[in-house]
Short mmCIF file of C-alpha atoms in Angstrom, two decimals:
data_model
loop_
_atom_site.label_atom_id
_atom_site.label_comp_id
_atom_site.label_asym_id
_atom_site.label_seq_id
_atom_site.Cartn_x
_atom_site.Cartn_y
_atom_site.Cartn_z
CA MET A 10 -39.79 -122.59 -113.37
CA LEU A 11 -37.47 -123.42 -110.62
CA ILE A 12 -35.00 -126.11 -111.49
CA GLN A 13 -33.43 -127.78 -108.60
CA LEU A 14 -29.67 -127.19 -108.01
CA GLU A 15 -28.48 -130.70 -108.53
CA ALA A 16 -28.21 -130.73 -112.23
CA GLU A 17 -25.59 -132.92 -113.51
CA VAL A 18 -22.15 -131.53 -113.75
CA THR A 19 -21.60 -130.23 -117.27
CA LEU A 20 -18.60 -129.02 -119.02
CA HIS A 21 -19.84 -125.42 -118.89
CA ALA A 22 -20.29 -125.64 -115.11
CA VAL A 23 -16.80 -126.94 -114.68
CA LEU A 24 -15.38 -124.13 -117.01
CA PHE A 25 -17.37 -121.54 -115.06
CA TYR A 26 -15.95 -122.73 -111.67
CA VAL A 27 -12.37 -122.93 -112.97
CA LEU A 28 -12.49 -119.56 -114.63
CA GLY A 29 -14.04 -118.09 -111.46
CA LEU A 30 -11.29 -119.64 -109.31
CA ILE A 31 -8.58 -118.18 -111.70
CA ILE A 32 -10.24 -114.70 -111.50
CA LEU A 33 -10.47 -114.77 -107.69
CA VAL A 34 -6.90 -115.93 -107.16
CA ALA A 35 -5.47 -113.47 -109.63
CA THR A 36 -7.50 -110.60 -108.20
CA GLY A 37 -6.60 -111.62 -104.66
CA LEU A 38 -2.90 -111.76 -105.63
CA ALA A 39 -3.31 -108.40 -107.48
CA ILE A 40 -4.62 -106.35 -104.57
CA THR A 41 -2.12 -107.63 -101.94
CA ARG A 42 0.98 -106.99 -103.94
CA ARG A 43 3.24 -104.33 -102.67
CA GLU A 44 4.58 -103.23 -106.03
CA PRO A 45 1.98 -101.76 -108.39
CA MET A 46 3.88 -103.43 -111.28
CA HIS A 47 3.21 -106.95 -110.05
CA ALA A 48 -0.36 -106.02 -109.27
CA VAL A 49 -1.04 -104.87 -112.77
CA LEU A 50 0.49 -108.08 -114.27
CA TYR A 51 -1.67 -110.23 -112.01
CA LEU A 52 -4.67 -108.11 -112.96
CA ILE A 53 -4.10 -108.77 -116.60
CA VAL A 54 -4.40 -112.59 -115.79
CA ALA A 55 -7.62 -111.69 -114.04
CA PHE A 56 -9.06 -109.77 -116.94
CA LEU A 57 -8.20 -112.49 -119.43
CA GLY A 58 -10.10 -114.86 -117.18
CA THR A 59 -12.94 -112.45 -117.23
CA ALA A 60 -12.86 -112.36 -120.98
CA ALA A 61 -13.25 -116.07 -121.11
CA LEU A 62 -16.02 -115.99 -118.58
CA PHE A 63 -17.78 -113.48 -120.67
CA PHE A 64 -17.49 -115.76 -123.58
CA LEU A 65 -19.05 -118.52 -121.58
CA LEU A 66 -21.93 -116.26 -120.55
CA GLY A 67 -22.75 -115.71 -124.25
CA ALA A 68 -21.12 -112.35 -125.08
CA PRO A 69 -18.22 -112.98 -127.61
CA LEU A 70 -18.11 -109.49 -128.76
CA LEU A 71 -17.72 -108.15 -125.17
CA ALA A 72 -15.12 -110.85 -124.46
CA ALA A 73 -13.05 -109.44 -127.36
CA PHE A 74 -13.53 -105.91 -126.12
CA VAL A 75 -12.42 -106.90 -122.57
CA VAL A 76 -9.15 -108.37 -124.04
CA ILE A 77 -8.63 -105.25 -126.30
CA VAL A 78 -9.65 -102.48 -123.95
CA TYR A 79 -9.11 -103.82 -120.35
CA ALA A 80 -6.14 -106.16 -120.75
CA GLY A 81 -4.74 -104.52 -123.78
CA ALA A 82 -5.14 -100.70 -123.28
CA ILE A 83 -5.99 -99.90 -119.72
CA MET A 84 -3.52 -102.26 -118.10
CA VAL A 85 -0.79 -101.21 -120.49
CA LEU A 86 -1.47 -97.52 -119.75
CA ILE A 87 -1.21 -98.14 -116.01
CA LEU A 88 1.93 -100.11 -116.64
CA PHE A 89 3.59 -97.30 -118.50
CA VAL A 90 2.46 -94.70 -115.86
CA VAL A 91 4.01 -96.99 -113.10
CA MET A 92 7.18 -96.88 -115.11
CA LEU A 93 7.06 -93.04 -115.15
CA PHE A 94 7.64 -92.68 -111.41
CA ARG A 95 11.31 -92.20 -110.65
CA GLN A 96 11.47 -93.99 -107.32
CA SER A 97 10.01 -97.41 -106.87
CA SER A 98 6.58 -96.28 -105.52
CA ARG A 99 6.49 -98.43 -102.38
CA GLU A 100 3.77 -97.44 -100.00
CA LEU A 101 4.21 -97.12 -96.35
CA GLY A 102 3.09 -100.23 -94.73
CA GLN A 103 0.00 -99.55 -92.64
CA PRO A 104 -1.23 -102.85 -91.29
CA ALA A 105 -4.01 -101.21 -89.31
CA ALA A 106 -5.80 -100.10 -92.61
CA TRP A 107 -6.07 -103.62 -93.76
CA GLY A 108 -7.95 -104.81 -90.73
CA LEU A 109 -10.71 -102.16 -90.98
CA ALA A 110 -10.98 -102.46 -94.80
CA THR A 111 -11.14 -106.26 -94.72
CA LEU A 112 -13.86 -106.10 -91.97
CA LEU A 113 -15.78 -103.72 -94.20
CA GLY A 114 -15.36 -105.93 -97.28
CA VAL A 115 -16.35 -109.19 -95.43
CA THR A 116 -19.59 -107.37 -94.01
CA PHE A 117 -20.42 -106.24 -97.47
CA LEU A 118 -19.84 -109.64 -98.87
CA ALA A 119 -21.96 -111.29 -96.24
CA VAL A 120 -24.80 -108.95 -97.07
CA ILE A 121 -24.62 -109.88 -100.78
CA VAL A 122 -24.42 -113.58 -100.17
CA ALA A 123 -27.40 -113.42 -97.82
CA MET A 124 -29.39 -111.38 -100.32
CA VAL A 125 -28.54 -113.89 -103.14
CA LEU A 126 -29.32 -116.90 -100.97
CA LYS A 127 -32.59 -115.46 -99.82
CA ASP A 128 -33.67 -114.80 -103.38
CA PRO A 129 -35.65 -117.81 -104.69
CA GLY A 130 -34.80 -116.72 -108.21
CA GLY A 131 -31.20 -117.36 -107.52
CA ASN A 132 -31.52 -121.05 -107.99
CA VAL A 133 -32.62 -120.62 -111.60
CA VAL A 134 -30.04 -122.57 -113.65
CA LEU A 135 -28.84 -120.31 -116.51
CA GLN A 136 -29.48 -121.81 -120.01
CA GLY A 137 -26.64 -121.34 -122.35
CA ALA A 138 -27.33 -118.66 -125.04
CA VAL A 139 -25.18 -116.35 -127.21
CA ALA A 140 -25.67 -112.87 -128.55
CA PRO A 141 -24.01 -112.89 -131.98
CA PRO A 142 -21.80 -109.80 -132.61
CA GLY A 143 -23.73 -108.64 -135.59
CA LYS A 144 -27.11 -108.77 -133.87
CA PHE A 145 -25.70 -107.17 -130.79
CA GLY A 146 -24.18 -104.28 -132.82
CA GLN A 147 -27.42 -103.77 -134.62
CA PHE A 148 -29.30 -103.74 -131.34
CA LEU A 149 -26.83 -101.29 -129.84
CA PHE A 150 -27.11 -98.79 -132.77
CA ASP A 151 -30.75 -99.31 -133.07
CA ARG A 152 -31.83 -98.73 -129.54
CA TYR A 153 -29.00 -97.09 -127.72
CA TRP A 154 -27.45 -94.93 -130.52
CA LEU A 155 -27.91 -91.78 -128.35
CA ALA A 156 -25.99 -93.39 -125.46
CA VAL A 157 -23.14 -94.41 -127.89
CA GLU A 158 -23.00 -90.69 -128.98
CA ILE A 159 -22.97 -89.57 -125.47
CA VAL A 160 -20.03 -91.92 -124.73
CA SER A 161 -18.19 -90.45 -127.60
CA ILE A 162 -18.65 -86.93 -126.10
CA LEU A 163 -17.49 -88.39 -122.68
CA PHE A 164 -14.25 -89.42 -124.48
CA LEU A 165 -13.83 -86.06 -125.93
CA VAL A 166 -14.23 -84.40 -122.65
CA ALA A 167 -11.83 -86.80 -121.11
CA LEU A 168 -9.33 -86.03 -123.79
CA VAL A 169 -9.66 -82.27 -123.24
CA ALA A 170 -9.23 -82.79 -119.47
CA ILE A 171 -6.10 -85.06 -119.93
CA ILE A 172 -4.50 -82.51 -122.15
CA GLN A 173 -5.15 -79.62 -119.76
CA VAL A 174 -4.22 -81.46 -116.60
CA GLY A 175 -1.24 -83.22 -118.03
CA LYS A 176 0.36 -80.08 -119.09
CA ARG A 177 3.72 -79.17 -117.43
CA ARG A 178 2.96 -75.50 -117.50
CA GLY A 179 2.68 -73.68 -114.15
CA THR A 180 4.19 -76.30 -111.98
CA GLU A 181 7.82 -75.29 -111.96
CA ASP A 182 7.49 -72.93 -109.10
CA ILE A 183 5.85 -75.52 -106.92
CA GLU A 184 8.16 -78.28 -107.56
CA LYS A 185 11.40 -77.25 -105.61
CA MET B 3 -27.10 -125.57 -118.62
CA ILE B 4 -24.32 -123.59 -116.95
CA VAL B 5 -24.63 -122.82 -113.32
CA PRO B 6 -27.36 -121.30 -110.97
CA MET B 7 -27.65 -117.51 -111.33
CA GLY B 8 -26.88 -116.98 -107.58
CA HIS B 9 -23.28 -118.44 -108.19
CA VAL B 10 -22.63 -115.87 -110.85
CA PHE B 11 -23.77 -113.03 -108.51
CA ILE B 12 -21.80 -114.41 -105.64
CA LEU B 13 -18.63 -114.50 -107.79
CA ALA B 14 -19.43 -110.84 -108.85
CA GLY B 15 -19.90 -109.81 -105.22
CA ILE B 16 -16.57 -111.44 -104.08
CA ILE B 17 -14.77 -109.63 -106.81
CA PHE B 18 -16.49 -106.34 -105.99
CA SER B 19 -15.72 -106.70 -102.21
CA MET B 20 -11.99 -107.38 -103.20
CA GLY B 21 -11.88 -104.18 -105.17
CA LEU B 22 -13.55 -102.29 -102.28
CA VAL B 23 -10.97 -103.64 -99.89
CA CYS B 24 -8.13 -102.64 -102.07
CA LEU B 25 -9.72 -99.17 -102.67
CA VAL B 26 -10.07 -98.49 -98.93
CA ALA B 27 -6.94 -100.24 -97.46
CA ARG B 28 -4.16 -99.30 -100.02
CA ARG B 29 -2.35 -96.02 -99.61
CA ASN B 30 -0.92 -95.95 -103.11
CA LEU B 31 -2.97 -94.00 -105.60
CA ILE B 32 -2.21 -96.42 -108.39
CA MET B 33 -3.54 -99.28 -106.30
CA THR B 34 -6.54 -97.15 -105.62
CA LEU B 35 -7.25 -96.88 -109.35
CA ILE B 36 -6.74 -100.71 -109.67
CA GLY B 37 -9.30 -101.16 -106.92
CA VAL B 38 -11.88 -99.14 -108.82
CA GLU B 39 -11.04 -101.26 -111.98
CA VAL B 40 -11.66 -104.51 -110.00
CA MET B 41 -14.90 -103.18 -108.70
CA MET B 42 -16.07 -102.34 -112.17
CA ASN B 43 -15.03 -105.85 -113.35
CA GLY B 44 -17.39 -107.41 -110.65
CA ALA B 45 -20.24 -105.05 -111.80
CA ALA B 46 -19.86 -106.13 -115.40
CA ILE B 47 -19.92 -109.86 -114.51
CA ALA B 48 -23.14 -109.28 -112.53
CA PHE B 49 -24.66 -107.37 -115.51
CA LEU B 50 -23.76 -110.23 -118.00
CA GLY B 51 -25.19 -112.84 -115.59
CA ALA B 52 -28.44 -111.03 -115.47
CA SER B 53 -28.39 -110.52 -119.17
CA LEU B 54 -28.22 -114.25 -119.70
CA ARG B 55 -30.70 -114.99 -117.10
CA TRP B 56 -33.42 -112.97 -118.71
CA ARG B 57 -32.39 -113.27 -122.21
CA LEU B 58 -32.03 -109.51 -122.84
CA MET B 59 -29.20 -107.78 -124.64
CA GLU B 60 -29.62 -104.69 -122.46
CA GLY B 61 -27.20 -106.14 -119.84
CA GLN B 62 -24.55 -106.58 -122.47
CA ALA B 63 -25.20 -102.92 -123.78
CA PHE B 64 -24.67 -101.66 -120.25
CA MET B 65 -21.49 -103.58 -120.05
CA LEU B 66 -20.14 -101.89 -123.08
CA PHE B 67 -20.96 -98.55 -121.41
CA ILE B 68 -19.25 -99.60 -118.28
CA LEU B 69 -16.24 -100.54 -120.39
CA ALA B 70 -16.19 -97.02 -121.92
CA VAL B 71 -16.57 -95.19 -118.64
CA ALA B 72 -13.82 -97.27 -117.10
CA ALA B 73 -11.46 -96.45 -119.83
CA ALA B 74 -12.21 -92.73 -119.52
CA GLU B 75 -12.04 -92.86 -115.84
CA VAL B 76 -8.59 -94.62 -115.79
CA ALA B 77 -7.08 -92.20 -118.19
CA VAL B 78 -8.31 -89.12 -116.39
CA GLY B 79 -7.37 -90.59 -112.99
CA LEU B 80 -3.80 -91.48 -114.18
CA THR B 81 -3.32 -88.00 -115.50
CA LEU B 82 -4.34 -86.60 -112.22
CA VAL B 83 -2.01 -89.05 -110.31
CA VAL B 84 0.96 -87.94 -112.65
CA ASN B 85 -0.02 -84.35 -112.09
CA VAL B 86 -0.13 -84.60 -108.30
CA TYR B 87 3.11 -86.66 -108.24
CA ARG B 88 4.78 -83.83 -110.21
CA ARG B 89 3.71 -81.22 -107.62
CA THR B 90 4.34 -83.28 -104.35
CA GLY B 91 6.70 -86.06 -105.31
CA SER B 92 4.63 -88.59 -103.46
CA LEU B 93 1.86 -91.21 -104.25
CA ASP B 94 0.59 -91.19 -100.66
CA PRO B 95 -2.59 -89.29 -100.29
CA ASP B 96 -1.51 -88.25 -96.72
CA HIS B 97 1.29 -86.12 -98.21
CA TYR B 98 -1.05 -83.98 -100.30
CA ASP B 99 -1.37 -80.83 -98.31
CA ILE B 100 -0.74 -78.11 -100.82
CA LEU B 101 -4.24 -76.59 -100.03
CA LYS B 102 -3.72 -76.47 -96.30
CA TRP B 103 -2.44 -73.28 -94.74
#
């Protein structure tokens, strides 16, 4: 069932490429900013674009979760932690590190692109479909209820770790 | 009809490599955490593309667990960063030498 690539340009395809461009540009700007504050703000744009992309890929519930959890909670958490640091947390510019890391990333990307292009299944045109939130929730708690419980235990463990590590006790002798 | 599945995977791959470059190159622990977040974002896009390709909701379920793990990871990671900043007054991993003697 290979459908050739030159399908007519639909609205969905245009939306996909525009959203992909937005995500790529915002992510690229985010990882190159010097100030973590600016990086986080650009990353919020990238995550909102990702949420729209998820909606396009047929996951409206996950799109809402990405807006709530990623763009809403995680990024605001990072933003507040960035504000906690007294000095502006500029890093020491190390231009050498960029070269090697970019080489690594480009090599990795080339391998991925070669693998995707080699795969004959990669030409299959995705058909639009949507997982209704109610159906998805029922599926999740029907089939993966144990994993959901494990995730709640993971959150509990993370909470205990955060309370323990975040305590101020025992650090006074080390800091000056 | 949306797009060929390969384009979704290539988009996910580009985002993942961007996160990898950020993770390896930056010398600021906050930016390192941001790199991990970007990598998880790329993995999530790949999962959703595969989920749509094979019409299975398992990919979306995995995406939900990725989301949960990312939330827990960033919370614990930021707590560690704050703790280590309190102890050393720096965000550069090269300055962390308390355990050296």
